[in-house]
mmCIF file of C-alpha atoms in Angstrom:
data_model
loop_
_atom_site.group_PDB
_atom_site.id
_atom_site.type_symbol
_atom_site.label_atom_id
_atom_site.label_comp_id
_atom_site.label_asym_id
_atom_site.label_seq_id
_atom_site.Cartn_x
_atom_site.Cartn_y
_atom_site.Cartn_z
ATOM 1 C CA UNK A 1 11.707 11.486 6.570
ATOM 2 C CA UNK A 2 9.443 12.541 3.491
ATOM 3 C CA UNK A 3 7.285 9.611 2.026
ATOM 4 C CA UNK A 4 5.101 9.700 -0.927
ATOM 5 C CA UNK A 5 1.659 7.323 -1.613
ATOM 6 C CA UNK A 6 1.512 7.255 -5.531
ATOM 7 C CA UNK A 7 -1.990 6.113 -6.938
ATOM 8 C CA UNK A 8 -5.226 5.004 -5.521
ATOM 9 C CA UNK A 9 -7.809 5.913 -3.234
ATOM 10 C CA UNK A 10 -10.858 4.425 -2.948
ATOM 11 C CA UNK A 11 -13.892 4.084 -1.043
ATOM 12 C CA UNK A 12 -14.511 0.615 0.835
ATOM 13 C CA UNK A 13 -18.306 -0.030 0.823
ATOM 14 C CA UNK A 14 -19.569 -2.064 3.511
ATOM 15 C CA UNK A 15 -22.489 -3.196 2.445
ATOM 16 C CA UNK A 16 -23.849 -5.077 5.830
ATOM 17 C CA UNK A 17 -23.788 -1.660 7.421
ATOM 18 C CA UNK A 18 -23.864 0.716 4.407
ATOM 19 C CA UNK A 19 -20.972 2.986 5.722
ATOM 20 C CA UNK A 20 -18.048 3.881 3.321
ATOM 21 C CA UNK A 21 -14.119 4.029 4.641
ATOM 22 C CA UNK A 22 -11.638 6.114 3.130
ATOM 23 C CA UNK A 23 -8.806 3.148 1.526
ATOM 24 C CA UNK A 24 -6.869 2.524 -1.271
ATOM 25 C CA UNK A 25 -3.188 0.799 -1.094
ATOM 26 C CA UNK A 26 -1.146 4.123 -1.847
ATOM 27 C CA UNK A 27 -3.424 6.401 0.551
ATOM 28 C CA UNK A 28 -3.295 4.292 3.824
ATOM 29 C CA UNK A 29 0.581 4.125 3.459
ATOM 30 C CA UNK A 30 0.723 7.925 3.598
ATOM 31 C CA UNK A 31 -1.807 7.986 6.392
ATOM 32 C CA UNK A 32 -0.020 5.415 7.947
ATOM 33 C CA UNK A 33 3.423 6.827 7.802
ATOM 34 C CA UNK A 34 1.900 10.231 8.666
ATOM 35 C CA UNK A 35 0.339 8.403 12.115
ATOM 36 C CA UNK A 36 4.091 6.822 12.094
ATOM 37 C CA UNK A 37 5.453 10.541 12.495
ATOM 38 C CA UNK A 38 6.977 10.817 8.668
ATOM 39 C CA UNK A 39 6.299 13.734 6.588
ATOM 40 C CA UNK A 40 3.879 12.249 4.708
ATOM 41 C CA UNK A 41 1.775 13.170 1.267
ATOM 42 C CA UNK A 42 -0.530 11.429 -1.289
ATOM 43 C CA UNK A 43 -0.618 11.966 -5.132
ATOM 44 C CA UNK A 44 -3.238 10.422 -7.392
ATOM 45 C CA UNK A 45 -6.328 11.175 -8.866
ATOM 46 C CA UNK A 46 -10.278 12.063 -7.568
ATOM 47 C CA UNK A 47 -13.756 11.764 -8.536
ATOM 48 C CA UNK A 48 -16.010 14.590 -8.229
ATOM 49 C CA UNK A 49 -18.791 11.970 -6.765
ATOM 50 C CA UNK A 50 -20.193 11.941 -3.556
ATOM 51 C CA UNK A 51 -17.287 9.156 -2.903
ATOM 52 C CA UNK A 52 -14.645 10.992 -4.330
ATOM 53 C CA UNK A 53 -15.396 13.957 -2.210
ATOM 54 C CA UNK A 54 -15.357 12.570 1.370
ATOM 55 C CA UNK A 55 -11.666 11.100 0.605
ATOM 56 C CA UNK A 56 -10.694 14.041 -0.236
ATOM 57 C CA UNK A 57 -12.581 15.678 2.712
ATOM 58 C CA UNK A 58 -10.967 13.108 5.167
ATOM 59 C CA UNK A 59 -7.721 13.541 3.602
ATOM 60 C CA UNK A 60 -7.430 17.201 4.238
ATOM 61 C CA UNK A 61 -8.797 16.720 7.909
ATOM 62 C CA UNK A 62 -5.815 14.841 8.613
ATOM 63 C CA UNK A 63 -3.911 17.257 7.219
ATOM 64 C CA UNK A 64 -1.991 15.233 4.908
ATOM 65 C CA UNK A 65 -0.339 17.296 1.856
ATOM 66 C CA UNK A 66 -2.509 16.691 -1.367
ATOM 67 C CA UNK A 67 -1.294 19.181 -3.408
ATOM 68 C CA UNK A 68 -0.266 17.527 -6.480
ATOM 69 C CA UNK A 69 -3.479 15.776 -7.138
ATOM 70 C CA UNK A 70 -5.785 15.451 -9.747
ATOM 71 C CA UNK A 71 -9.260 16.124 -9.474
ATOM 72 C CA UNK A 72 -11.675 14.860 -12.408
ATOM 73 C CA UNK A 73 -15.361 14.548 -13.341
ATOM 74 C CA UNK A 74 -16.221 10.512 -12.662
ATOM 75 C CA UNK A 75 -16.128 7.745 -9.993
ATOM 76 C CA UNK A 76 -13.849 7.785 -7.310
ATOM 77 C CA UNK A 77 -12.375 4.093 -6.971
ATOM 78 C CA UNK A 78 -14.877 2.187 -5.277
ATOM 79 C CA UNK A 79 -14.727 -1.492 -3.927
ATOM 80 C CA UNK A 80 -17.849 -3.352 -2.346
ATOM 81 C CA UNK A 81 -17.034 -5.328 0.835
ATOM 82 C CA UNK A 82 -18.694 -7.473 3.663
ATOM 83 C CA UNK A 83 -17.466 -7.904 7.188
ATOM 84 C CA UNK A 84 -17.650 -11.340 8.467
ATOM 85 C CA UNK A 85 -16.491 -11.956 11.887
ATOM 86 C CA UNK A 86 -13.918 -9.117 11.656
ATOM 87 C CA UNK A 87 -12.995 -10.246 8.224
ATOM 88 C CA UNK A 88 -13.344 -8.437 5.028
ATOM 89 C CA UNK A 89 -14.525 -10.248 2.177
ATOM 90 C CA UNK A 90 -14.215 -8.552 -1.175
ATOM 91 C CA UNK A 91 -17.329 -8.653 -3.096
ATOM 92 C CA UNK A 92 -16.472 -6.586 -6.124
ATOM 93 C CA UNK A 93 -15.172 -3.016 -7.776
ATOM 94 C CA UNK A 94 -15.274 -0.160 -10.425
ATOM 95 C CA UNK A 95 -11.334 -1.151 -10.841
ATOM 96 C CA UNK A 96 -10.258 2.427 -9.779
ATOM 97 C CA UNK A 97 -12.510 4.442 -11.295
ATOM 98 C CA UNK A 98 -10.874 7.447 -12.590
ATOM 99 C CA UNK A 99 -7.771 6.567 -11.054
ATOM 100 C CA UNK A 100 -7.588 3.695 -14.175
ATOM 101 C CA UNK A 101 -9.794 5.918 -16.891
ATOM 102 C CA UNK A 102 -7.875 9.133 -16.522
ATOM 103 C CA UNK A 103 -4.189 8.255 -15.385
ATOM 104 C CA UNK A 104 -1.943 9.836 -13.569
ATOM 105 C CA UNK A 105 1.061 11.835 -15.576
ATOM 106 C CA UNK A 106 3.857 13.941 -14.206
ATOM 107 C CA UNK A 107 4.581 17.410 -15.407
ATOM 108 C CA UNK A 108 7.430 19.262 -15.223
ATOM 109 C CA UNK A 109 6.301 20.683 -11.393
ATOM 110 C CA UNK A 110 5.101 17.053 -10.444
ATOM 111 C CA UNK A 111 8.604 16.092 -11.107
ATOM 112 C CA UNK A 112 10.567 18.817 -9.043
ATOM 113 C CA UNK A 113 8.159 17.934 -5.804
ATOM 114 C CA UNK A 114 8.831 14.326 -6.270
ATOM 115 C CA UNK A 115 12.506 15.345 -5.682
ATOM 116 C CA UNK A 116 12.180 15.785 -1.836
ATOM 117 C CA UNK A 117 10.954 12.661 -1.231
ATOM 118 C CA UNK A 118 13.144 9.244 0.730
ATOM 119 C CA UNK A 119 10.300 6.730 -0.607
ATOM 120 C CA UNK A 120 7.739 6.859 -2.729
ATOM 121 C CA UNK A 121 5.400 3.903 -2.638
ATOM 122 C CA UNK A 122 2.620 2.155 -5.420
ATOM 123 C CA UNK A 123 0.997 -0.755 -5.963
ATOM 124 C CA UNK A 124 -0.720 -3.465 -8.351
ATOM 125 C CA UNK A 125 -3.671 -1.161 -8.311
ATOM 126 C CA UNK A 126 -2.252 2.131 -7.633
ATOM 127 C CA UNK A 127 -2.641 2.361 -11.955
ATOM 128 C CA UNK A 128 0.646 4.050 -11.894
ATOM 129 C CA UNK A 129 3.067 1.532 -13.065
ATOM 130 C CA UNK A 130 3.781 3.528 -16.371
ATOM 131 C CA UNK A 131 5.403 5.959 -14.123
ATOM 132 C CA UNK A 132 8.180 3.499 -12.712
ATOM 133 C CA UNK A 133 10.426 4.453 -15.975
ATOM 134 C CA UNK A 134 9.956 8.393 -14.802
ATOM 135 C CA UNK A 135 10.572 7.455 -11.034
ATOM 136 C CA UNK A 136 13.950 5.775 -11.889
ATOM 137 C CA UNK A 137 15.280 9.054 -12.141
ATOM 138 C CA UNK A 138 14.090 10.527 -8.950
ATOM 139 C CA UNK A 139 16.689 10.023 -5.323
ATOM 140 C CA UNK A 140 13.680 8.342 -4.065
ATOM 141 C CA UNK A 141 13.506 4.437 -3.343
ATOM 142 C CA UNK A 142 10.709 2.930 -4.924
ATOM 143 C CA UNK A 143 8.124 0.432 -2.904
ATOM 144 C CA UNK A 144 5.659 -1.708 -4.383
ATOM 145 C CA UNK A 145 3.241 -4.068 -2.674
ATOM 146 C CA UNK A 146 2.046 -6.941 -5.199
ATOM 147 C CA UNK A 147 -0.608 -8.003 -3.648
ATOM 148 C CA UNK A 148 -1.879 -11.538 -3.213
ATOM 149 C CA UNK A 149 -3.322 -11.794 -6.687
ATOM 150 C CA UNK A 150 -0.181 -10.917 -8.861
ATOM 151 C CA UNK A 151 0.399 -12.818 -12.282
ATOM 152 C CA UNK A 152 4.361 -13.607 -12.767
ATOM 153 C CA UNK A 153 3.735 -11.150 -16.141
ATOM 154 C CA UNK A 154 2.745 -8.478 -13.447
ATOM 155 C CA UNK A 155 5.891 -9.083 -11.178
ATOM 156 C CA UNK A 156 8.599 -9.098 -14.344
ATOM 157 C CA UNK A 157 7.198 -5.927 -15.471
ATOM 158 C CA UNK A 158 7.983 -4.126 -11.986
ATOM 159 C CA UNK A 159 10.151 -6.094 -9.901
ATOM 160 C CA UNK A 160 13.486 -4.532 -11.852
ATOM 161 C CA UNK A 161 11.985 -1.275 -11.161
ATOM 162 C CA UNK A 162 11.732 -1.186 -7.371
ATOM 163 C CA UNK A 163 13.678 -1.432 -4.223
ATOM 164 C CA UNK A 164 11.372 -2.752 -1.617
ATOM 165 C CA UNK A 165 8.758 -5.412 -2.822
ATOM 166 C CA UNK A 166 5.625 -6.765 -0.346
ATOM 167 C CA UNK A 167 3.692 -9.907 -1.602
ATOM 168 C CA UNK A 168 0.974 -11.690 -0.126
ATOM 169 C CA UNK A 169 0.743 -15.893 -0.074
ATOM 170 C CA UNK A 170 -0.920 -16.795 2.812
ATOM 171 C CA UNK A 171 -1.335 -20.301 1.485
ATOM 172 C CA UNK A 172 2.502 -20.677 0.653
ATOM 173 C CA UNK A 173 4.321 -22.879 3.041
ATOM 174 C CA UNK A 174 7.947 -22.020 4.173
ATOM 175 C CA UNK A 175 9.816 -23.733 1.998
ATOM 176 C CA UNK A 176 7.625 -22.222 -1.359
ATOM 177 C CA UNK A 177 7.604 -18.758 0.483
ATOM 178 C CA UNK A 178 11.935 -18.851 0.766
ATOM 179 C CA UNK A 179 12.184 -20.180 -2.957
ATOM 180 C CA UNK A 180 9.404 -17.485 -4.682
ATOM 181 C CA UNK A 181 11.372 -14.721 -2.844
ATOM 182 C CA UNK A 182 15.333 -16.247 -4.204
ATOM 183 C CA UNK A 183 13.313 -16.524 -7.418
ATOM 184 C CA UNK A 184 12.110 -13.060 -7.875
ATOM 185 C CA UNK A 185 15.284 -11.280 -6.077
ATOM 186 C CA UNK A 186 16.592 -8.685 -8.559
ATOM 187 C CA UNK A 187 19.963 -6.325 -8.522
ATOM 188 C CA UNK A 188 17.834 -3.456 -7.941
ATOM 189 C CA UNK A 189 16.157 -4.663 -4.807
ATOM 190 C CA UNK A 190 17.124 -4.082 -1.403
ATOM 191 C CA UNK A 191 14.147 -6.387 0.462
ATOM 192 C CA UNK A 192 11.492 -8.503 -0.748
ATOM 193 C CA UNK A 193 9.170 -9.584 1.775
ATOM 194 C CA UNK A 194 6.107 -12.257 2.137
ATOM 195 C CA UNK A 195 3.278 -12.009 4.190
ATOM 196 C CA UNK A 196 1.024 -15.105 5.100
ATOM 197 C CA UNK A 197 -1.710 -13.931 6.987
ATOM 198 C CA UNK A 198 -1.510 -15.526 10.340
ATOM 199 C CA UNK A 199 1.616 -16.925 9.512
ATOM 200 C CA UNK A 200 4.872 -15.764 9.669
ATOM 201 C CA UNK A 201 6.531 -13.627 7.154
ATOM 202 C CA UNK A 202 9.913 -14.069 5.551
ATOM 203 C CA UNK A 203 12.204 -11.152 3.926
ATOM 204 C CA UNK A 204 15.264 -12.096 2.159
ATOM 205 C CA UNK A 205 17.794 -9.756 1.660
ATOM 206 C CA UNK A 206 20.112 -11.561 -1.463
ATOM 207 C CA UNK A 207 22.160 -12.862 1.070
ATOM 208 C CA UNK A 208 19.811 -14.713 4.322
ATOM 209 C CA UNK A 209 15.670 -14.945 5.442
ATOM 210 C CA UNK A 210 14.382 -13.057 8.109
ATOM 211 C CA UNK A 211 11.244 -14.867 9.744
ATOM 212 C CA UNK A 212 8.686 -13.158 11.883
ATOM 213 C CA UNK A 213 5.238 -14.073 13.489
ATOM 214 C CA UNK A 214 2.628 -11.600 13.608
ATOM 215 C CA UNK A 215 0.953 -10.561 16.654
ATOM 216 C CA UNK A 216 -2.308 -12.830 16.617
ATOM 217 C CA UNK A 217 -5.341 -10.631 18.345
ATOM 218 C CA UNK A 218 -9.365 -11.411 17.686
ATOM 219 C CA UNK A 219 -10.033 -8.277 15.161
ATOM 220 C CA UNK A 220 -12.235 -6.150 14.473
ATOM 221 C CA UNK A 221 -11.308 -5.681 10.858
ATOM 222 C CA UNK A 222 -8.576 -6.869 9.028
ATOM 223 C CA UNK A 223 -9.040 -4.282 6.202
ATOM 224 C CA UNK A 224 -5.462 -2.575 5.520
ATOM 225 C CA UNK A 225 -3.569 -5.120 7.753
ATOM 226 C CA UNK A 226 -1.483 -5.632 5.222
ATOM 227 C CA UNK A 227 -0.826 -1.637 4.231
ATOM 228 C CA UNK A 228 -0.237 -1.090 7.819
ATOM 229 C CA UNK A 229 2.560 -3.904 8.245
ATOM 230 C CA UNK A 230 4.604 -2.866 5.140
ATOM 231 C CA UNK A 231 4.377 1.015 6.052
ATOM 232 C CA UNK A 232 5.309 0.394 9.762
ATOM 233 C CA UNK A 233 8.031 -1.666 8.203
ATOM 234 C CA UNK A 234 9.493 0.645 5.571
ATOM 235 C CA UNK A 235 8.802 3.895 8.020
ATOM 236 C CA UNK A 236 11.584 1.963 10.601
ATOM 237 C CA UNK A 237 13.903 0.217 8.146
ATOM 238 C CA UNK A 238 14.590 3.808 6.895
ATOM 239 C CA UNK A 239 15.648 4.923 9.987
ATOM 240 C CA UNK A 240 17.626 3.024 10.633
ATOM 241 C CA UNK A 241 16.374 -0.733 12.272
ATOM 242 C CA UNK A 242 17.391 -3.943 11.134
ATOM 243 C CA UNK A 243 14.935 -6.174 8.914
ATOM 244 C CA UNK A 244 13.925 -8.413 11.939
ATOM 245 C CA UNK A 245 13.203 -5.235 13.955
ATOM 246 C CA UNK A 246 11.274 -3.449 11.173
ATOM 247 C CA UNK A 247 9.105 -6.779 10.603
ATOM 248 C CA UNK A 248 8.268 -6.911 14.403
ATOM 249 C CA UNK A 249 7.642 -3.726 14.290
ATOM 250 C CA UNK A 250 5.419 -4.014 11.078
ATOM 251 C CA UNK A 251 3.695 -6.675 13.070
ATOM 252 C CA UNK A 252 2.495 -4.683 16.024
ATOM 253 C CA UNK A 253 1.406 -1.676 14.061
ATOM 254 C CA UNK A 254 -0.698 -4.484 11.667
ATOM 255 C CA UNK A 255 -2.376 -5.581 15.128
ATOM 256 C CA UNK A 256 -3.513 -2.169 15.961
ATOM 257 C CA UNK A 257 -4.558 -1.617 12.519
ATOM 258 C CA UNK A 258 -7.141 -4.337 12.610
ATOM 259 C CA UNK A 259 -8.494 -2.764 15.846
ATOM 260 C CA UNK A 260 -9.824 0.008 13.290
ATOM 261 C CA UNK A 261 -12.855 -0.041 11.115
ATOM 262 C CA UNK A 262 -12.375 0.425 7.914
ATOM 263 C CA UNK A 263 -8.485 1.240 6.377
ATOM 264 C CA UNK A 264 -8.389 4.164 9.403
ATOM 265 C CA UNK A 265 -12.154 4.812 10.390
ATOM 266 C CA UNK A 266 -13.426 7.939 9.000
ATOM 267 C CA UNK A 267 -16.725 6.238 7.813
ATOM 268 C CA UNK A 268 -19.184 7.646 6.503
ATOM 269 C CA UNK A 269 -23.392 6.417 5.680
ATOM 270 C CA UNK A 270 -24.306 5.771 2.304
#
């Protein structure tokens, strides 16, 4: 199975312990699926700081293929955090840094690679969604994770776009969480799913909900839960389990995940 993270990487600064993590929604699904045994590669766009450079240092460590990424003078996307009691707090951001201020476009070799792909996934900040027009074209399926802070403008101008779509409401109760997902349920999807933290999560197919608990452990960091559960998820619904099954099994790889500092370790004193 050949996957494809489209978009960001960042840097997570902790700034209780001054140590930097390799992160970024599109780059811990393709380090995820690549841990999950898929052929796995990133695409986006680097800084040439100090920040920018130990991504892409960690990224070719792991051996993950890079090869159609851009490299550019400026700030890598960087986002300030604080760990409190195994939770990460988000204190603030350069929104991307060159991954917003010099965008990611396809040329005409970009788009014969992006043929040999099953999935490609993005995100709310991967800055790529003027790509999903180009992508429509392309055998892959599209997946998109919206978040927890998504606008109803944001979700109308991708949800039409995309086959698998992962939102985050922890403060949604069931009955919200089944309605928001009939709401937003498009032709072009195949499963829209809701995560609630420690709460069970609900897909819905256009035709029934699926409802799963998560597996509830005392973590060490919760950074990338979410990117874990939706790769883990994806990574076995393409092969071939059924949505409960993939959700269960999103659930256990999440639980791991927060075992980890930082997206997937790799951390680095700044």
């Amino acid at each position: 199975m050949k996957v494809l993270g489209l978009g960001d990487n960042v840097v997570d600064k902790y700034v209780n312990y001054r140590t930097m993590y390799p992160g970024g929604n599109a780059l811990n699904f393709a380090v995820f699926a690549k841990k999950l045994q898929a052929d796995s590669a990133f695409m986006g766009v680097f800084g040439s700081d100090e920040e920018g450079q130990h991504v892409a240092a960690v990224v070719k460590e792991l051996g993950l293929d890079n090869s159609h990424s851009r490299f550019v003078e400026g700030e890598n996307g960087c986002a300030r955090v604080e760990l409190k009691d195994g939770d990460r707090v988000f204190l603030g951001s350069n929104e991307g840094g060159v991954t917003r201020t010099a965008p990611l476009t396809l040329d005409a070799e970009d788009k014969d690679y992006l043929q040999n792909f099953e999935l490609i996934h993005m995100g709310l900040y991967s800055h790529v969604n003027h790509l999903l027009p180009e992508l429509q074209n392309l055998p892959a399926k599209i997946s998109y994770d919206f978040s927890d802070d998504f606008t109803e403008e944001e979700i109308q101008a991708a949800i039409q776009q995309v086959h698998f779509g992962f939102f985050s409401m922890s403060n949604a109760s069931k009955a919200e969480t089944k309605a928001f997902l009939k709401q937003h349920f498009t032709d072009k999807n195949e499963v829209l799913i809701v995560t609630r933290g420690g709460n069970s999560a609900f897909a819905y197919d256009g035709q029934q909900f699926y409802e799963v608990t998560p597996v509830l452990r005392e973590p060490v960091d919760t950074m990338a839960a979410g990117d874990s559960f939706l790769t883990a998820f994806l990574i076995n619904y393409l092969a071939g389990a059924d949505i409960s099954t993939a959700m269960k099994k999103g659930n256990e790889f999440a639980g791991e995940s927060c075992m980890v500092e930082g997206s997937f370790g790799y951390g680095k004193n700044y």
